[in-house]
Tab-separated table of C-alpha atoms in Angstrom:
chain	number	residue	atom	x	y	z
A	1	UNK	CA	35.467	5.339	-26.826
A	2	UNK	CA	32.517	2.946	-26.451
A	3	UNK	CA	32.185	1.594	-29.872
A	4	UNK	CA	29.533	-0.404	-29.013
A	5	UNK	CA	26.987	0.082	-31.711
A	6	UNK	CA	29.908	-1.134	-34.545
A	7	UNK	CA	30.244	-4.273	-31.490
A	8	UNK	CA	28.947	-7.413	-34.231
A	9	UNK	CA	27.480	-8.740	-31.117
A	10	UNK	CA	24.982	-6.060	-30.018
A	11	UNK	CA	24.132	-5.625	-34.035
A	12	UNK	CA	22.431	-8.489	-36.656
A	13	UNK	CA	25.043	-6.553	-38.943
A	14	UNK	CA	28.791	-6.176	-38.415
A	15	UNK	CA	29.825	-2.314	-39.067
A	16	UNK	CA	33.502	-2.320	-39.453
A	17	UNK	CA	35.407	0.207	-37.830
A	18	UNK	CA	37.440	2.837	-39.879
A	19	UNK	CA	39.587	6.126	-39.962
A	20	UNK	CA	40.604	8.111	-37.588
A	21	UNK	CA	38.060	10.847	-37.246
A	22	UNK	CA	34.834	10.940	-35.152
A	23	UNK	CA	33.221	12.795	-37.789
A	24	UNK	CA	34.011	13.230	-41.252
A	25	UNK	CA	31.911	15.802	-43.609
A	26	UNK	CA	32.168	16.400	-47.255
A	27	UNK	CA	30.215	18.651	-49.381
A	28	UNK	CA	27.078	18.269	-46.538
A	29	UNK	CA	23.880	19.926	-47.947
A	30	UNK	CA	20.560	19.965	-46.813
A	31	UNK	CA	17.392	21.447	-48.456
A	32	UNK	CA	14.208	21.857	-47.638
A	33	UNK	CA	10.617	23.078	-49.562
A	34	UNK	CA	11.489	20.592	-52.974
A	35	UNK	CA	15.044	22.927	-52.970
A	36	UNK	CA	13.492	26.251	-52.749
A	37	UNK	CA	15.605	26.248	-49.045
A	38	UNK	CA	19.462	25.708	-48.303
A	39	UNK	CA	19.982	25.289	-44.980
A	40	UNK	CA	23.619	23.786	-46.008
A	41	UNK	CA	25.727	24.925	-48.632
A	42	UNK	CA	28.300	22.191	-48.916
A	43	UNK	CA	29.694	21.458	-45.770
A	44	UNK	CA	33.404	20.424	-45.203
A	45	UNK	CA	35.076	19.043	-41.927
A	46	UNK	CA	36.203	16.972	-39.315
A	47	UNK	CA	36.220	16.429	-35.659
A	48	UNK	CA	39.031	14.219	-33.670
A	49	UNK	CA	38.367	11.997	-30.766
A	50	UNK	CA	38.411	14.078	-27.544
A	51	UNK	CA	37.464	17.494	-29.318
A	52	UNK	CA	35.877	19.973	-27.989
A	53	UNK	CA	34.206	21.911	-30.778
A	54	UNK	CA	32.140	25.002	-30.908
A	55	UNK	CA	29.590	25.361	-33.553
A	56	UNK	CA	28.908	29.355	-33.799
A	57	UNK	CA	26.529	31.833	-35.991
A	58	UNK	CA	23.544	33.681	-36.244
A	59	UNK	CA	20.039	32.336	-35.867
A	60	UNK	CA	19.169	30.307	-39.251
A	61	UNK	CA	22.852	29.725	-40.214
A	62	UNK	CA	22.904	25.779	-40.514
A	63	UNK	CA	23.885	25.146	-37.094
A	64	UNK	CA	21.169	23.161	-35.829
A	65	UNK	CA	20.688	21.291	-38.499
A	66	UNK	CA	24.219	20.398	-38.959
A	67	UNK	CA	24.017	19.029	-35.404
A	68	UNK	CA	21.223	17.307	-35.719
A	69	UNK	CA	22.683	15.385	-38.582
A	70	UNK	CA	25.839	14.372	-36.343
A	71	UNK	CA	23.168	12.236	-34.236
A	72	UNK	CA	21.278	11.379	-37.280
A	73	UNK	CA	17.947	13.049	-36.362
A	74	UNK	CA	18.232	14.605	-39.965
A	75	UNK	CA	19.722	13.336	-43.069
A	76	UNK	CA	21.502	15.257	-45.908
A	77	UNK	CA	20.349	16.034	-49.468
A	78	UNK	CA	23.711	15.503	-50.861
A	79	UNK	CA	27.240	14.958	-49.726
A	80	UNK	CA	28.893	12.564	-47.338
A	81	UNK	CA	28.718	12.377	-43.529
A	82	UNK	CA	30.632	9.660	-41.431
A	83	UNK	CA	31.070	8.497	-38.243
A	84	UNK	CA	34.319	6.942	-37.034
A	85	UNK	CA	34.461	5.773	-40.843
A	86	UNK	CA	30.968	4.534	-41.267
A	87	UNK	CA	27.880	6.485	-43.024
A	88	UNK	CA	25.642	7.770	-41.118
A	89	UNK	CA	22.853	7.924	-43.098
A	90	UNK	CA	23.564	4.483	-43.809
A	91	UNK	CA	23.628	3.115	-40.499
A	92	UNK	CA	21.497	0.134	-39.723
A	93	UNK	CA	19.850	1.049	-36.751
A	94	UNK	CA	19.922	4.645	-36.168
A	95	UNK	CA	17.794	4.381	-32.890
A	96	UNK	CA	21.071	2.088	-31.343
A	97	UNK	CA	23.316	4.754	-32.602
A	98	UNK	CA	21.792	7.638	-31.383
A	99	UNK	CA	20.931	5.369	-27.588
A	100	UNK	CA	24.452	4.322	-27.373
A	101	UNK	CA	26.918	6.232	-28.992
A	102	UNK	CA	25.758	9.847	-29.028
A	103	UNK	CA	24.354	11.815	-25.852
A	104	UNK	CA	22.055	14.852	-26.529
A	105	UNK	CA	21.257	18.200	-24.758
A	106	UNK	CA	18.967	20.623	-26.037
A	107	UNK	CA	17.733	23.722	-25.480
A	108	UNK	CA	14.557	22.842	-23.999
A	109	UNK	CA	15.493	20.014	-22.020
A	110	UNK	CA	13.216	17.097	-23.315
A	111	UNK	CA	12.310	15.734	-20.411
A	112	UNK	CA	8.731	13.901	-20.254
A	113	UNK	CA	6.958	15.565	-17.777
A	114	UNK	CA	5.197	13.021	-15.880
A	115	UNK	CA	8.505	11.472	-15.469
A	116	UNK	CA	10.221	11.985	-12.058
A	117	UNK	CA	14.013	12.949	-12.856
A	118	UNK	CA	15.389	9.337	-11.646
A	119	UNK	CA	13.022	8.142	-14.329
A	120	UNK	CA	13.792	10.595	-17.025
A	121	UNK	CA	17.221	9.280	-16.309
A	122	UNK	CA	16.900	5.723	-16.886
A	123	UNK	CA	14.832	6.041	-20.438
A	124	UNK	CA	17.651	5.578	-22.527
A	125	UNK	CA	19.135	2.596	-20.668
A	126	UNK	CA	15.882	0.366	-21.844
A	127	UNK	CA	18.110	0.152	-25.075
A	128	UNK	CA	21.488	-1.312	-23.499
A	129	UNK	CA	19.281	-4.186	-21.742
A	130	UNK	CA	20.246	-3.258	-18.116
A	131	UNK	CA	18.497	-5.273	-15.282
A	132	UNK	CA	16.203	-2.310	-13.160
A	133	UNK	CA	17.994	-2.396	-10.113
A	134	UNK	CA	21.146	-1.582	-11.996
A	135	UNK	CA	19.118	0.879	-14.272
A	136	UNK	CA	17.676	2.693	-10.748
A	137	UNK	CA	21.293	2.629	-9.259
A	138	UNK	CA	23.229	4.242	-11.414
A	139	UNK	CA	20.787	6.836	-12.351
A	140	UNK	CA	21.123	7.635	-8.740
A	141	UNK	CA	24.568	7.513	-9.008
A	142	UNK	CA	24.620	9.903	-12.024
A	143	UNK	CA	22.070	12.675	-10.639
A	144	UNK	CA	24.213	12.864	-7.753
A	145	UNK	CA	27.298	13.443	-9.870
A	146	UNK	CA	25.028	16.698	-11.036
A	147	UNK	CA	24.158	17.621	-7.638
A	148	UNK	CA	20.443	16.524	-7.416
A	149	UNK	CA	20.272	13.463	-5.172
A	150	UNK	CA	18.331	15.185	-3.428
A	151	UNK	CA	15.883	15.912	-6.263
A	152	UNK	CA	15.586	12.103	-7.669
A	153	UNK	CA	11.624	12.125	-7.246
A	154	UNK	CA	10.208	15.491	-8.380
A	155	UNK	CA	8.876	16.100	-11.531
A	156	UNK	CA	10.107	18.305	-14.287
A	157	UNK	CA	7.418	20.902	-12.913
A	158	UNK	CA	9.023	20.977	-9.914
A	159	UNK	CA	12.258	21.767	-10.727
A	160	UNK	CA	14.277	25.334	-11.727
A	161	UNK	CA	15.569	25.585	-15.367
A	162	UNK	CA	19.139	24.757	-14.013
A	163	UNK	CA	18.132	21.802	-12.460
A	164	UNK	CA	15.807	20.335	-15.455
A	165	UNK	CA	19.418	20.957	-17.632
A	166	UNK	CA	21.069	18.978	-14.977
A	167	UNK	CA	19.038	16.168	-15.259
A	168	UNK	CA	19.463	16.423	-18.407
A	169	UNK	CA	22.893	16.208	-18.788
A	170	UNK	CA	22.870	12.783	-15.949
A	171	UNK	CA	20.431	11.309	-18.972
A	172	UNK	CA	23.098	12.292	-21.707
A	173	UNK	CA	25.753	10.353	-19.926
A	174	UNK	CA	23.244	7.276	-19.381
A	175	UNK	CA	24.704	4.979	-21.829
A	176	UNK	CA	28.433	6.256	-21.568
A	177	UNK	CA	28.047	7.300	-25.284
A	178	UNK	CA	31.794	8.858	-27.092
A	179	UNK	CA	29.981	11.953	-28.165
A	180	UNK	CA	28.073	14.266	-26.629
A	181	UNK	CA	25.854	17.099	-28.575
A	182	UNK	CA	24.670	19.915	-27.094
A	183	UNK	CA	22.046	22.457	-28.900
A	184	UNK	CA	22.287	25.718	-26.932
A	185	UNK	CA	22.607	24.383	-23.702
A	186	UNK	CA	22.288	27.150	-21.962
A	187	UNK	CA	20.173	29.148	-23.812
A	188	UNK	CA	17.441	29.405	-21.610
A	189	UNK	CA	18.972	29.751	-18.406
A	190	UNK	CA	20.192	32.491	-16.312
A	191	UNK	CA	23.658	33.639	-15.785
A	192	UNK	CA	24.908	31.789	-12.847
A	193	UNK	CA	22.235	28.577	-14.170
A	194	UNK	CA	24.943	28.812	-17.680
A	195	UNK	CA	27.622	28.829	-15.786
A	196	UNK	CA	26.622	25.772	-13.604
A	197	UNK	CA	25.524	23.950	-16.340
A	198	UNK	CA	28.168	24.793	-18.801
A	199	UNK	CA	31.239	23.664	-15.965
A	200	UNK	CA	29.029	20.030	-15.998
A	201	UNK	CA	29.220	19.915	-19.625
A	202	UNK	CA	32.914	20.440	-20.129
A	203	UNK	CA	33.701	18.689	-16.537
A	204	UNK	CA	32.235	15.767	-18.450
A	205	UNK	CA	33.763	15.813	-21.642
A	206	UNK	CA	37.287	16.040	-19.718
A	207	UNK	CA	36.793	13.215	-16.928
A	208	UNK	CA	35.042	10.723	-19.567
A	209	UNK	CA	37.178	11.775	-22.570
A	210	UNK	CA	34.708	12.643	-24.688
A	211	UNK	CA	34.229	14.285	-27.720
A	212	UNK	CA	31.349	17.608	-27.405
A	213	UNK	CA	30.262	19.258	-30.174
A	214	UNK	CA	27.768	22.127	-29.111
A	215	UNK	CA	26.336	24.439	-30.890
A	216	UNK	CA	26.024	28.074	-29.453
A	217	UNK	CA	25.478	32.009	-30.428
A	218	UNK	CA	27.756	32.204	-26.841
A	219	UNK	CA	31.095	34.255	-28.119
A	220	UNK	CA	31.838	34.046	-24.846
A	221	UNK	CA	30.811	29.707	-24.438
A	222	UNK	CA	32.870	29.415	-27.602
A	223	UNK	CA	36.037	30.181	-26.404
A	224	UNK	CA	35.901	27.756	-23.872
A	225	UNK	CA	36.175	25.254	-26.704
A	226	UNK	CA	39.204	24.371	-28.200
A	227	UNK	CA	38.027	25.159	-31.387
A	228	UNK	CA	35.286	27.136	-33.260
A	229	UNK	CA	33.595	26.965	-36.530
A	230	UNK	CA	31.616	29.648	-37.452
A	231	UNK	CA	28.701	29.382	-39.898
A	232	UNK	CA	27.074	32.153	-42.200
A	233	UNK	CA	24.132	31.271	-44.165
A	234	UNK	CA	24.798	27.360	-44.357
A	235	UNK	CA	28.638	27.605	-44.728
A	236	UNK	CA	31.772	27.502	-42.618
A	237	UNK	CA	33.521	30.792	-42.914
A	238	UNK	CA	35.787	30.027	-40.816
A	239	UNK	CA	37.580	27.273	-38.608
A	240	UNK	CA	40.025	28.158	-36.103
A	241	UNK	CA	41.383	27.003	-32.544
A	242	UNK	CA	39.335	29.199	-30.091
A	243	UNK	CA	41.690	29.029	-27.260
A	244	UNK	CA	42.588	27.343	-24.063
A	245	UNK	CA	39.895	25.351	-22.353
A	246	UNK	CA	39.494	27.023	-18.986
A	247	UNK	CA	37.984	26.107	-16.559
């Protein structure tokens, strides 16, 4: 658990640290067009340190937008949302939080395209003030934890679908954040490309300890999780453990 964004000395304001859950939500809703739009119907849960939680339901459920709250890329209309005990639409700095205590993956990758991979790596380290030879070095070090050391200076163009999401996932782990948040991951790769990249994802979140929260339509992704909450038009219908975490 890095903690470092509640550190007083990397923040002109001290956050104190409280309770015992990553994530806390109560009555979480979001709406859009002056109210004409729920996306989220009063929201209600929690997530542990270490967790591995699926976020499942059809298209236009809540689930993106629920995630995208977690790393404070959206904020709700009503209810409360904290992180390890602090609010997180409150939070000082939101850019530190989301550079050093939350890791993303989407869909789509993200990656700027005239940015070789070792480059796309190293963007989020400009926020934890690391010299550039130690920047350079361990985003070596972390693309060849992925299996691309061999790609470190092509260009997104260059590279397969599988190997953009690797890269990816190296730049999600830049910072050593505590929580990781993937948005369909795999969702627009191929079979064996899922599979690769999905094995990273939880390979990481056991070695570092983290806590994952990914979002899915993956029945089959989902029960690699050790739990599952399953949204239906901007509510949880149900949450339940989904199972062993295989491997």
């Amino acid at each position: 658990m890095s903690n470092r964004l509640l550190d007083p000395a990397r923040l002109d304001t001290e956050i104190p640290i409280t309770g015992q859950y990553v994530f806390e939500a109560t009555g979480i809703v979001k709406k859009f067009d002056d109210g004409q739009v729920q996306a989220l119907r009063g929201v209600d849960f929690r997530v542990a340190q270490g967790e591995f939680v699926a976020i499942t339901g059809p298209s236009g459920c809540g689930k993106t937008t629920l995630l995208q709250m977690l790393g404070a890329l959206d904020r709700p209309s009503e209810g409360t949302l904290l992180y390890r005990g602090n609010s997180i639409p409150d939070l000082p700095d939101p850019s530190r939080y989301r550079a050093l205590e939350v890791g993303f993956i989407f869909q789509s990758f993200h990656l700027l395209p005239t940015f070789t991979a070792l480059e796309n790596v190293q963007i989020p380290m400009f926020e934890d003030h690391l010299p550039s030879a130690g920047r350079k070095d361990r985003a070596i070090a972390l693309l060849k934890s992925v299996g691309l050391g061999h790609r470190l200076g092509h260009f997104p163009s260059k590279l397969s679908g599988g190997e953009r999401q690797r890269v990816a996932i190296a730049r999600s782990w830049a910072n050593r954040p505590s929580v990781l948040l993937a948005d369909e991951p795999t969702g627009n790769l191929d079979s064996e490309n899922a599979r690769v990249v999905l094995d990273l994802i939880i390979r990481l979140h056991r070695e570092q300890k983290m806590t994952l929260v990914l979002v899915t339509h993956d029945m089959t992704i989902a029960r690699r999780a050790g739990r599952t909450i399953h949204m239906v038009d901007g509510r949880i219908v149900s949450d339940r453990a989904s199972g062993s975490e295989d491997t």
